[in-house]
């Protein structure tokens, strides 16, 4: 992370060469039209505690954005040339108050970590974060600009966004990658989750009740920014970097799970992507079911100085994919499944599969998931309820080798969940006798956007 942060004094002397918000066309003497370039000139940015300076900075706008200037470190002068594009960040509390830049440096002495223009502070501020490749030191360069200058940048950024050909999911990831400081991240892109009625292990995420977590998420959706201490939410939700997950059973008769991915973002900020699922199990008489429902998800930040959490991206939790649901019966009992039904609302749900698990009467289950490969039915959500023979002998006659249906399964295939109040996946079944010997299990992968 940061070896050194150099905070720069805000510049007081600035000259705006042109404040138009679109290219101004002026006729020359021959009657032809010339494009007037839009640019911002910054006289000097100087560090408070050292003599390091960023001088004569010119920000010019055409199809691309060029940022040129001289960086002086310990009396050594470096010519710095940055080139890239700005994009609007119209998400969370930053709606129309932030543009983020996709920039590279032509100088081998520096790597571009982050470029943005932020108006959520007292004045619009241009921020450039560089890393000196030789020392690994970071330089955070800041300067105030005018509202007209920001308007010019913002309008150009919207034009740039319209020209991007990219999927919605990939665009979300791109904008977030530009928002955060470009620090190398060795964490895996996905987290594999498996839980069952027989699971006893605990996972590392901080313990929170469902009511506390939902109250916090509700407040974040309503206000956008809150004091973390006003809610029973530990700071470790943000400051324990990497992946965390926890599943709660028998929580207010409504078990749930949440996953969080957190990372450090500069000297004073942490980012966290949280995804909460309701995990409902129903077991009453002959009817049983297990269901995952996407409760909510978002990307948030936490400032260690203000102690506030704020929303960076509403509704953008992790994508929940490769979902597998299972209900299975104790092998020693004479219970059998007599039906299976998959319900749900998923993205691209045509690939959903329904399966059964056959086991010789009285046999022993070695690995639950290994024998979920019989009677595979695709598009299972649209197929409706599937009935099976309702006596042990009739199932033996149909499936042979003394086989009976001791388990039912649902698999999402390429389908996934990503939206609250919309996406869920349920497996339900009926058994021939009382279902007090039914166990359940689920698997899924959750992906990070950070």
PDB file of N, CA and C in Angstrom, residues 1-6 73 108-111 113 129-139 183:
ATOM      1  N   UNK A   1       0.839  -1.187   0.000  1.00  0.00           N
ATOM      2  CA  UNK A   1       0.000   0.000   0.000  1.00  0.00           C
ATOM      3  C   UNK A   1       0.882   1.248   0.000  1.00  0.00           C
ATOM      4  N   UNK A   2       0.400   2.339   0.542  1.00  0.00           N
ATOM      5  CA  UNK A   2       1.137   3.576   0.411  1.00  0.00           C
ATOM      6  C   UNK A   2       2.390   3.576   1.255  1.00  0.00           C
ATOM      7  N   UNK A   3       3.542   3.803   0.631  1.00  0.00           N
ATOM      8  CA  UNK A   3       4.761   4.009   1.387  1.00  0.00           C
ATOM      9  C   UNK A   3       4.832   5.454   1.868  1.00  0.00           C
ATOM     10  N   UNK A   4       4.304   6.346   1.042  1.00  0.00           N
ATOM     11  CA  UNK A   4       4.373   7.762   1.377  1.00  0.00           C
ATOM     12  C   UNK A   4       3.281   8.505   0.622  1.00  0.00           C
ATOM     13  N   UNK A   5       2.544   9.333   1.298  1.00  0.00           N
ATOM     14  CA  UNK A   5       1.546  10.194   0.655  1.00  0.00           C
ATOM     15  C   UNK A   5       2.013  11.632   0.793  1.00  0.00           C
ATOM     16  N   UNK A   6       2.096  12.327  -0.307  1.00  0.00           N
ATOM     17  CA  UNK A   6       2.491  13.728  -0.274  1.00  0.00           C
ATOM     18  C   UNK A   6       1.257  14.559  -0.566  1.00  0.00           C
ATOM     19  N   UNK A  73      11.236  17.149  -8.055  1.00  0.00           N
ATOM     20  CA  UNK A  73      11.426  16.375  -6.827  1.00  0.00           C
ATOM     21  C   UNK A  73      12.894  16.475  -6.432  1.00  0.00           C
ATOM     22  N   UNK A 108       8.573   7.074 -18.096  1.00  0.00           N
ATOM     23  CA  UNK A 108       8.860   5.814 -17.382  1.00  0.00           C
ATOM     24  C   UNK A 108       9.110   6.014 -15.899  1.00  0.00           C
ATOM     25  N   UNK A 109       9.233   7.269 -15.479  1.00  0.00           N
ATOM     26  CA  UNK A 109       9.536   7.547 -14.070  1.00  0.00           C
ATOM     27  C   UNK A 109       8.311   7.469 -13.180  1.00  0.00           C
ATOM     28  N   UNK A 110       7.123   7.493 -13.799  1.00  0.00           N
ATOM     29  CA  UNK A 110       5.902   7.556 -13.005  1.00  0.00           C
ATOM     30  C   UNK A 110       4.832   6.631 -13.570  1.00  0.00           C
ATOM     31  N   UNK A 111       4.023   6.117 -12.670  1.00  0.00           N
ATOM     32  CA  UNK A 111       2.854   5.332 -13.033  1.00  0.00           C
ATOM     33  C   UNK A 111       1.616   6.076 -12.546  1.00  0.00           C
ATOM     34  N   UNK A 113      -1.775   6.361 -10.936  1.00  0.00           N
ATOM     35  CA  UNK A 113      -2.584   5.582  -9.998  1.00  0.00           C
ATOM     36  C   UNK A 113      -4.048   5.989 -10.077  1.00  0.00           C
ATOM     37  N   UNK A 129      -2.978  11.268  -8.822  1.00  0.00           N
ATOM     38  CA  UNK A 129      -2.152  10.449  -7.942  1.00  0.00           C
ATOM     39  C   UNK A 129      -1.161   9.677  -8.808  1.00  0.00           C
ATOM     40  N   UNK A 130       0.137   9.855  -8.494  1.00  0.00           N
ATOM     41  CA  UNK A 130       1.211   9.209  -9.242  1.00  0.00           C
ATOM     42  C   UNK A 130       2.066   8.372  -8.311  1.00  0.00           C
ATOM     43  N   UNK A 131       2.690   7.348  -8.862  1.00  0.00           N
ATOM     44  CA  UNK A 131       3.682   6.568  -8.123  1.00  0.00           C
ATOM     45  C   UNK A 131       5.023   6.699  -8.825  1.00  0.00           C
ATOM     46  N   UNK A 132       6.041   7.075  -8.074  1.00  0.00           N
ATOM     47  CA  UNK A 132       7.394   7.115  -8.619  1.00  0.00           C
ATOM     48  C   UNK A 132       7.905   5.686  -8.720  1.00  0.00           C
ATOM     49  N   UNK A 133       8.205   5.239  -9.921  1.00  0.00           N
ATOM     50  CA  UNK A 133       8.526   3.819 -10.137  1.00  0.00           C
ATOM     51  C   UNK A 133       9.809   3.395  -9.424  1.00  0.00           C
ATOM     52  N   UNK A 134      10.765   4.294  -9.277  1.00  0.00           N
ATOM     53  CA  UNK A 134      12.033   3.935  -8.656  1.00  0.00           C
ATOM     54  C   UNK A 134      11.905   3.735  -7.158  1.00  0.00           C
ATOM     55  N   UNK A 135      11.172   4.634  -6.473  1.00  0.00           N
ATOM     56  CA  UNK A 135      11.093   4.594  -5.011  1.00  0.00           C
ATOM     57  C   UNK A 135       9.815   3.955  -4.488  1.00  0.00           C
ATOM     58  N   UNK A 136       8.763   3.917  -5.316  1.00  0.00           N
ATOM     59  CA  UNK A 136       7.472   3.428  -4.846  1.00  0.00           C
ATOM     60  C   UNK A 136       6.705   4.466  -4.062  1.00  0.00           C
ATOM     61  N   UNK A 137       7.215   5.709  -3.985  1.00  0.00           N
ATOM     62  CA  UNK A 137       6.505   6.778  -3.285  1.00  0.00           C
ATOM     63  C   UNK A 137       5.314   7.260  -4.107  1.00  0.00           C
ATOM     64  N   UNK A 138       4.267   7.673  -3.378  1.00  0.00           N
ATOM     65  CA  UNK A 138       3.053   8.164  -4.023  1.00  0.00           C
ATOM     66  C   UNK A 138       2.948   9.673  -3.845  1.00  0.00           C
ATOM     67  N   UNK A 139       2.494  10.350  -4.893  1.00  0.00           N
ATOM     68  CA  UNK A 139       2.308  11.795  -4.862  1.00  0.00           C
ATOM     69  C   UNK A 139       0.852  12.097  -5.194  1.00  0.00           C
ATOM     70  N   UNK A 183      -4.182  -0.017  -7.260  1.00  0.00           N
ATOM     71  CA  UNK A 183      -3.215  -0.775  -6.475  1.00  0.00           C
ATOM     72  C   UNK A 183      -3.351  -2.253  -6.834  1.00  0.00           C
TER      73      UNK A 183
END
